[in-house]
Phi, psi and omega in degrees: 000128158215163200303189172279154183292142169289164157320130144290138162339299211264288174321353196258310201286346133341286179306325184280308183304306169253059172258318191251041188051044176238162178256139190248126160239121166265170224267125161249044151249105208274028149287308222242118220287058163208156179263323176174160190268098173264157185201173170169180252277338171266322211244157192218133172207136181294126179225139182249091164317099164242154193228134173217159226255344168241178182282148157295152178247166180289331201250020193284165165249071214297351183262338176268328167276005180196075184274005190257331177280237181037284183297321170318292168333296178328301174286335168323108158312037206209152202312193183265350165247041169264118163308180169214134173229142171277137151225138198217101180266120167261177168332319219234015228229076221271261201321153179245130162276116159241150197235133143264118178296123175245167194278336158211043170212178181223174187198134154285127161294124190255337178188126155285078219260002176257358153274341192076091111226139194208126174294126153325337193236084192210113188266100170298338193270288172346279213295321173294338232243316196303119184270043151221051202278137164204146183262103174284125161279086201271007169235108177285158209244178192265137173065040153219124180270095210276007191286336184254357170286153204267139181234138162303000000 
């Protein structure tokens, strides 16, 4: 009897990628070490797709468990304000962990909230908890003036 076809890669991280409002172009030049470019209207970010067959532990050190995609990243011809992101599925795992490669540290991403992304493994009690947390107003709202607040 048989099953449903597994999810393609490239296909998944499409759907996740305009899920979150981005436009998917994928990368046809199979020189250059990435699957493909999401954008929309200021960001543009280079994503590199891996599936791997056990879980990540949470406290991993993604430049030491995966240095040739790290380093692919890194090396990409393409200007500094294009991001670069890991994004990473295991098996057993319906969601992609994404990581940004930065030129000489990487971050896991735990939540975005103007894409709607929120990592699985995203410890909120930590995070509340965090003594350097501040809330940027990234909109002024009318009749209120943020130029004299104080952020704690």
């Amino acid at each position: 009897m048989k099953g449903t076809q597994p999810e393609n890669l490239r296909t998944s991280g499409k759907a996740c990628a305009e899920r979150m409002g981005y436009h998917w172009a994928e990368n046809t030049d199979p020189t250059l070490p990435f699957d493909g470019l999401m954008y929309r209207e200021t960001v543009m970010v280079a994503i590199k797709l891996k599936k791997t067959r056990y879980g990540i532990d949470d406290n991993c050190i993604i430049e030491q468990k995966f240095p040739e995609d790290v380093a692919a990243l890194r090396t990409l011809p393409l200007p500094p304000y294009v991001i670069r992101e890991l994004w990473i599925r295991t098996q057993n795992e319906r969601a992609f962990r994404r990581f940004y490669i930065l030129h000489d540290t990487t971050a896991e991403i735990e939540e975005n909230t103007k894409e709607g992304y929120r990592n699985t493994h995203y410890r909120e009690s930590y995070w509340k908890k965090a003594p350097y947390r501040i809330d940027i107003p990234l909109h002024k709202e009318k009749g209120v003036d943020t130029s004299s607040q104080k952020t704690p």
